[in-house]
Amino acid sequence: MKRELTITTSRIDEALQTQSRDASSEAGAAITFSGIVRGTEESDSITAIDYEANEAMAKHQFEKIFDEIEKRWPIESVRLIHRIGLVKVNEPSLWVEVISGHRGEAFAACQWLIDEMKRVVPIWKHPVSD
Amino acid sequence: MNIPITFYSYFKDLTGTNDIAIDLPEGSSIAELMDQIYSKFPKLKSMDRSTLIAVGVEYQDRAYALQPGDEVSLFPPVQGG
């Protein structure tokens, strides 16, 4: 399974990521997910989220998640970008692409990846209100 | 042995610091380390049930026996995405 992990303070260019898709002739499904910053956090209006990470551990835990995906489903590739630092409302903080032969495993792996990320990857949110 | 501890998220606010170091006998457990931490930072004890503990880049439980060179991180539940 090909894998690409980026933890960055730079803005995520979703269009560029889609254009740079690299799928084999066996691929029949490409799932992408963007997690975007909502304008409210626990009912309070916010303007941004400042993401903090234990970066070395986050990278390691993401790689373990990818390892598990490779064991569970026939996935061709996973690409993931998570921003850290300040991310404004409506901007993506997370971008995920899962490519596989069929949509069933792509949807399942993508859902599981995000659920597991929210359980174990050491990243935290600090809401910001101007 | 000297064990460095790094705090993340609002644990930094509860302790007033990003990191500390605690001296412990070799082979001390994480549970024993937590006792030392709570004696220094009583406010952190209220978060005990939800505190996540890592040594290096891996989660560990409180029975884990610390070794020289181990680096501990303490943090609240994670919030990625």
mmCIF file of N, CA, C and O in Angstrom, chain B residues 12-66:
data_model
loop_
_atom_site.group_PDB
_atom_site.id
_atom_site.type_symbol
_atom_site.label_atom_id
_atom_site.label_comp_id
_atom_site.label_asym_id
_atom_site.label_seq_id
_atom_site.Cartn_x
_atom_site.Cartn_y
_atom_site.Cartn_z
ATOM 1 N N LYS B 12 -0.590 22.236 30.143
ATOM 2 C CA LYS B 12 0.428 23.280 30.336
ATOM 3 C C LYS B 12 -0.123 24.399 31.215
ATOM 4 O O LYS B 12 0.595 24.971 32.033
ATOM 5 N N ASP B 13 -1.409 24.704 31.023
ATOM 6 C CA ASP B 13 -2.040 25.741 31.849
ATOM 7 C C ASP B 13 -2.220 25.252 33.281
ATOM 8 O O ASP B 13 -1.998 25.997 34.237
ATOM 9 N N LEU B 14 -2.619 24.000 33.440
ATOM 10 C CA LEU B 14 -2.851 23.465 34.784
ATOM 11 C C LEU B 14 -1.562 23.388 35.596
ATOM 12 O O LEU B 14 -1.588 23.531 36.822
ATOM 13 N N THR B 15 -0.444 23.148 34.927
ATOM 14 C CA THR B 15 0.828 23.020 35.639
ATOM 15 C C THR B 15 1.629 24.317 35.629
ATOM 16 O O THR B 15 2.529 24.502 36.441
ATOM 17 N N GLY B 16 1.318 25.212 34.686
ATOM 18 C CA GLY B 16 2.082 26.455 34.577
ATOM 19 C C GLY B 16 3.425 26.267 33.900
ATOM 20 O O GLY B 16 4.282 27.156 33.923
ATOM 21 N N THR B 17 3.613 25.122 33.268
ATOM 22 C CA THR B 17 4.887 24.868 32.616
ATOM 23 C C THR B 17 4.708 23.924 31.427
ATOM 24 O O THR B 17 3.717 23.192 31.360
ATOM 25 N N ASN B 18 5.654 23.984 30.470
ATOM 26 C CA ASN B 18 5.622 23.053 29.328
ATOM 27 C C ASN B 18 6.240 21.704 29.685
ATOM 28 O O ASN B 18 5.865 20.671 29.123
ATOM 29 N N ASP B 19 7.229 21.728 30.591
ATOM 30 C CA ASP B 19 7.922 20.487 30.905
ATOM 31 C C ASP B 19 8.648 20.575 32.245
ATOM 32 O O ASP B 19 8.943 21.676 32.738
ATOM 33 N N ILE B 20 8.874 19.417 32.832
ATOM 34 C CA ILE B 20 9.637 19.304 34.079
ATOM 35 C C ILE B 20 10.500 18.051 33.991
ATOM 36 O O ILE B 20 10.403 17.298 33.020
ATOM 37 N N ALA B 21 11.322 17.843 35.012
ATOM 38 C CA ALA B 21 12.066 16.587 35.113
ATOM 39 C C ALA B 21 11.965 16.099 36.548
ATOM 40 O O ALA B 21 12.013 16.911 37.488
ATOM 41 N N ILE B 22 11.791 14.804 36.712
ATOM 42 C CA ILE B 22 11.641 14.215 38.049
ATOM 43 C C ILE B 22 12.643 13.088 38.219
ATOM 44 O O ILE B 22 12.827 12.272 37.298
ATOM 45 N N ASP B 23 13.278 13.058 39.388
ATOM 46 C CA ASP B 23 14.225 11.976 39.705
ATOM 47 C C ASP B 23 13.489 10.837 40.384
ATOM 48 O O ASP B 23 12.738 11.056 41.343
ATOM 49 N N LEU B 24 13.735 9.628 39.878
ATOM 50 C CA LEU B 24 13.077 8.432 40.420
ATOM 51 C C LEU B 24 14.076 7.290 40.438
ATOM 52 O O LEU B 24 14.988 7.252 39.604
ATOM 53 N N PRO B 25 13.887 6.304 41.353
ATOM 54 C CA PRO B 25 14.721 5.098 41.279
ATOM 55 C C PRO B 25 14.462 4.356 39.970
ATOM 56 O O PRO B 25 13.337 4.334 39.460
ATOM 57 N N GLU B 26 15.530 3.774 39.407
ATOM 58 C CA GLU B 26 15.397 3.019 38.163
ATOM 59 C C GLU B 26 14.367 1.908 38.348
ATOM 60 O O GLU B 26 14.334 1.244 39.383
ATOM 61 N N GLY B 27 13.508 1.722 37.340
ATOM 62 C CA GLY B 27 12.470 0.694 37.419
ATOM 63 C C GLY B 27 11.179 1.171 38.050
ATOM 64 O O GLY B 27 10.220 0.406 38.144
ATOM 65 N N SER B 28 11.141 2.419 38.459
ATOM 66 C CA SER B 28 9.891 2.964 39.006
ATOM 67 C C SER B 28 8.811 2.904 37.936
ATOM 68 O O SER B 28 9.074 3.051 36.747
ATOM 69 N N SER B 29 7.580 2.730 38.389
ATOM 70 C CA SER B 29 6.460 2.637 37.436
ATOM 71 C C SER B 29 5.943 4.031 37.072
ATOM 72 O O SER B 29 6.223 5.013 37.776
ATOM 73 N N ILE B 30 5.159 4.069 36.007
ATOM 74 C CA ILE B 30 4.500 5.325 35.649
ATOM 75 C C ILE B 30 3.555 5.752 36.775
ATOM 76 O O ILE B 30 3.423 6.937 37.066
ATOM 77 N N ALA B 31 2.915 4.787 37.439
ATOM 78 C CA ALA B 31 2.039 5.127 38.568
ATOM 79 C C ALA B 31 2.802 5.896 39.641
ATOM 80 O O ALA B 31 2.305 6.876 40.208
ATOM 81 N N GLU B 32 4.017 5.458 39.932
ATOM 82 C CA GLU B 32 4.837 6.152 40.931
ATOM 83 C C GLU B 32 5.248 7.532 40.436
ATOM 84 O O GLU B 32 5.317 8.491 41.207
ATOM 85 N N LEU B 33 5.517 7.621 39.142
ATOM 86 C CA LEU B 33 5.828 8.932 38.566
ATOM 87 C C LEU B 33 4.636 9.871 38.698
ATOM 88 O O LEU B 33 4.786 11.047 39.049
ATOM 89 N N MET B 34 3.439 9.340 38.431
ATOM 90 C CA MET B 34 2.230 10.179 38.505
ATOM 91 C C MET B 34 2.014 10.689 39.932
ATOM 92 O O MET B 34 1.610 11.826 40.136
ATOM 93 N N ASP B 35 2.311 9.863 40.919
ATOM 94 C CA ASP B 35 2.201 10.319 42.317
ATOM 95 C C ASP B 35 3.095 11.533 42.554
ATOM 96 O O ASP B 35 2.708 12.499 43.215
ATOM 97 N N GLN B 36 4.313 11.470 42.031
ATOM 98 C CA GLN B 36 5.260 12.586 42.184
ATOM 99 C C GLN B 36 4.743 13.832 41.459
ATOM 100 O O GLN B 36 4.828 14.956 41.971
ATOM 101 N N ILE B 37 4.210 13.614 40.256
ATOM 102 C CA ILE B 37 3.703 14.746 39.469
ATOM 103 C C ILE B 37 2.535 15.401 40.188
ATOM 104 O O ILE B 37 2.450 16.637 40.286
ATOM 105 N N TYR B 38 1.626 14.608 40.714
ATOM 106 C CA TYR B 38 0.450 15.162 41.384
ATOM 107 C C TYR B 38 0.811 15.874 42.680
ATOM 108 O O TYR B 38 0.133 16.820 43.085
ATOM 109 N N SER B 39 1.894 15.423 43.330
ATOM 110 C CA SER B 39 2.292 16.138 44.555
ATOM 111 C C SER B 39 2.824 17.530 44.208
ATOM 112 O O SER B 39 2.677 18.477 44.979
ATOM 113 N N LYS B 40 3.416 17.655 43.009
ATOM 114 C CA LYS B 40 3.910 18.964 42.564
ATOM 115 C C LYS B 40 2.799 19.812 41.942
ATOM 116 O O LYS B 40 2.813 21.034 42.046
ATOM 117 N N PHE B 41 1.872 19.152 41.268
ATOM 118 C CA PHE B 41 0.815 19.853 40.525
ATOM 119 C C PHE B 41 -0.548 19.264 40.902
ATOM 120 O O PHE B 41 -1.133 18.506 40.134
ATOM 121 N N PRO B 42 -1.068 19.619 42.064
ATOM 122 C CA PRO B 42 -2.337 19.039 42.520
ATOM 123 C C PRO B 42 -3.495 19.277 41.557
ATOM 124 O O PRO B 42 -4.392 18.443 41.452
ATOM 125 N N LYS B 43 -3.475 20.400 40.812
ATOM 126 C CA LYS B 43 -4.576 20.699 39.882
ATOM 127 C C LYS B 43 -4.682 19.633 38.790
ATOM 128 O O LYS B 43 -5.744 19.403 38.227
ATOM 129 N N LEU B 44 -3.576 18.995 38.473
ATOM 130 C CA LEU B 44 -3.569 17.996 37.402
ATOM 131 C C LEU B 44 -4.289 16.719 37.828
ATOM 132 O O LEU B 44 -4.788 15.970 36.994
ATOM 133 N N LYS B 45 -4.364 16.492 39.123
ATOM 134 C CA LYS B 45 -4.949 15.246 39.615
ATOM 135 C C LYS B 45 -6.431 15.132 39.251
ATOM 136 O O LYS B 45 -6.943 14.038 39.053
ATOM 137 N N SER B 46 -7.112 16.283 39.145
ATOM 138 C CA SER B 46 -8.535 16.241 38.793
ATOM 139 C C SER B 46 -8.743 15.660 37.393
ATOM 140 O O SER B 46 -9.855 15.246 37.050
ATOM 141 N N MET B 47 -7.708 15.653 36.574
ATOM 142 C CA MET B 47 -7.794 15.128 35.206
ATOM 143 C C MET B 47 -7.314 13.686 35.112
ATOM 144 O O MET B 47 -7.202 13.134 34.029
ATOM 145 N N ASP B 48 -7.037 13.060 36.253
ATOM 146 C CA ASP B 48 -6.386 11.751 36.256
ATOM 147 C C ASP B 48 -7.090 10.724 35.374
ATOM 148 O O ASP B 48 -6.457 10.007 34.614
ATOM 149 N N ARG B 49 -8.417 10.677 35.460
ATOM 150 C CA ARG B 49 -9.166 9.620 34.743
ATOM 151 C C ARG B 49 -9.020 9.741 33.235
ATOM 152 O O ARG B 49 -9.091 8.750 32.524
ATOM 153 N N SER B 50 -8.864 10.961 32.749
ATOM 154 C CA SER B 50 -8.820 11.144 31.296
ATOM 155 C C SER B 50 -7.404 11.407 30.780
ATOM 156 O O SER B 50 -7.216 11.618 29.588
ATOM 157 N N THR B 51 -6.432 11.356 31.666
ATOM 158 C CA THR B 51 -5.052 11.636 31.251
ATOM 159 C C THR B 51 -4.492 10.498 30.398
ATOM 160 O O THR B 51 -4.594 9.329 30.759
ATOM 161 N N LEU B 52 -3.909 10.882 29.274
ATOM 162 C CA LEU B 52 -3.214 9.931 28.417
ATOM 163 C C LEU B 52 -1.719 10.068 28.643
ATOM 164 O O LEU B 52 -1.214 11.180 28.827
ATOM 165 N N ILE B 53 -1.029 8.921 28.652
ATOM 166 C CA ILE B 53 0.386 8.886 28.995
ATOM 167 C C ILE B 53 1.154 8.199 27.875
ATOM 168 O O ILE B 53 0.773 7.120 27.423
ATOM 169 N N ALA B 54 2.226 8.853 27.422
ATOM 170 C CA ALA B 54 3.075 8.252 26.402
ATOM 171 C C ALA B 54 4.519 8.231 26.886
ATOM 172 O O ALA B 54 4.945 9.129 27.628
ATOM 173 N N VAL B 55 5.238 7.213 26.475
ATOM 174 C CA VAL B 55 6.688 7.163 26.671
ATOM 175 C C VAL B 55 7.283 7.116 25.264
ATOM 176 O O VAL B 55 6.990 6.199 24.493
ATOM 177 N N GLY B 56 8.068 8.146 24.932
ATOM 178 C CA GLY B 56 8.500 8.267 23.543
ATOM 179 C C GLY B 56 7.295 8.522 22.656
ATOM 180 O O GLY B 56 6.519 9.439 22.913
ATOM 181 N N VAL B 57 7.110 7.678 21.645
ATOM 182 C CA VAL B 57 5.986 7.863 20.708
ATOM 183 C C VAL B 57 4.872 6.836 20.894
ATOM 184 O O VAL B 57 3.966 6.749 20.059
ATOM 185 N N GLU B 58 4.943 6.074 21.993
ATOM 186 C CA GLU B 58 3.947 5.037 22.231
ATOM 187 C C GLU B 58 3.186 5.288 23.535
ATOM 188 O O GLU B 58 3.783 5.712 24.532
ATOM 189 N N TYR B 59 1.891 4.961 23.504
ATOM 190 C CA TYR B 59 1.112 4.999 24.743
ATOM 191 C C TYR B 59 1.589 3.874 25.669
ATOM 192 O O TYR B 59 1.956 2.791 25.211
ATOM 193 N N GLN B 60 1.577 4.156 26.972
ATOM 194 C CA GLN B 60 1.922 3.140 27.963
ATOM 195 C C GLN B 60 0.922 3.204 29.105
ATOM 196 O O GLN B 60 0.346 4.259 29.382
ATOM 197 N N ASP B 61 0.764 2.079 29.802
ATOM 198 C CA ASP B 61 -0.106 2.091 30.978
ATOM 199 C C ASP B 61 0.722 2.347 32.228
ATOM 200 O O ASP B 61 1.959 2.437 32.178
ATOM 201 N N ARG B 62 0.020 2.464 33.342
ATOM 202 C CA ARG B 62 0.682 2.923 34.566
ATOM 203 C C ARG B 62 1.573 1.861 35.208
ATOM 204 O O ARG B 62 2.328 2.174 36.109
ATOM 205 N N ALA B 63 1.478 0.635 34.733
ATOM 206 C CA ALA B 63 2.352 -0.418 35.250
ATOM 207 C C ALA B 63 3.725 -0.413 34.560
ATOM 208 O O ALA B 63 4.654 -1.064 35.031
ATOM 209 N N TYR B 64 3.850 0.349 33.499
ATOM 210 C CA TYR B 64 5.100 0.383 32.729
ATOM 211 C C TYR B 64 6.262 0.785 33.625
ATOM 212 O O TYR B 64 6.178 1.762 34.376
ATOM 213 N N ALA B 65 7.360 0.026 33.568
ATOM 214 C CA ALA B 65 8.553 0.315 34.369
ATOM 215 C C ALA B 65 9.464 1.247 33.583
ATOM 216 O O ALA B 65 9.975 0.895 32.517
ATOM 217 N N LEU B 66 9.672 2.441 34.096
ATOM 218 C CA LEU B 66 10.484 3.447 33.420
ATOM 219 C C LEU B 66 11.951 3.067 33.426
ATOM 220 O O LEU B 66 12.441 2.435 34.383
#
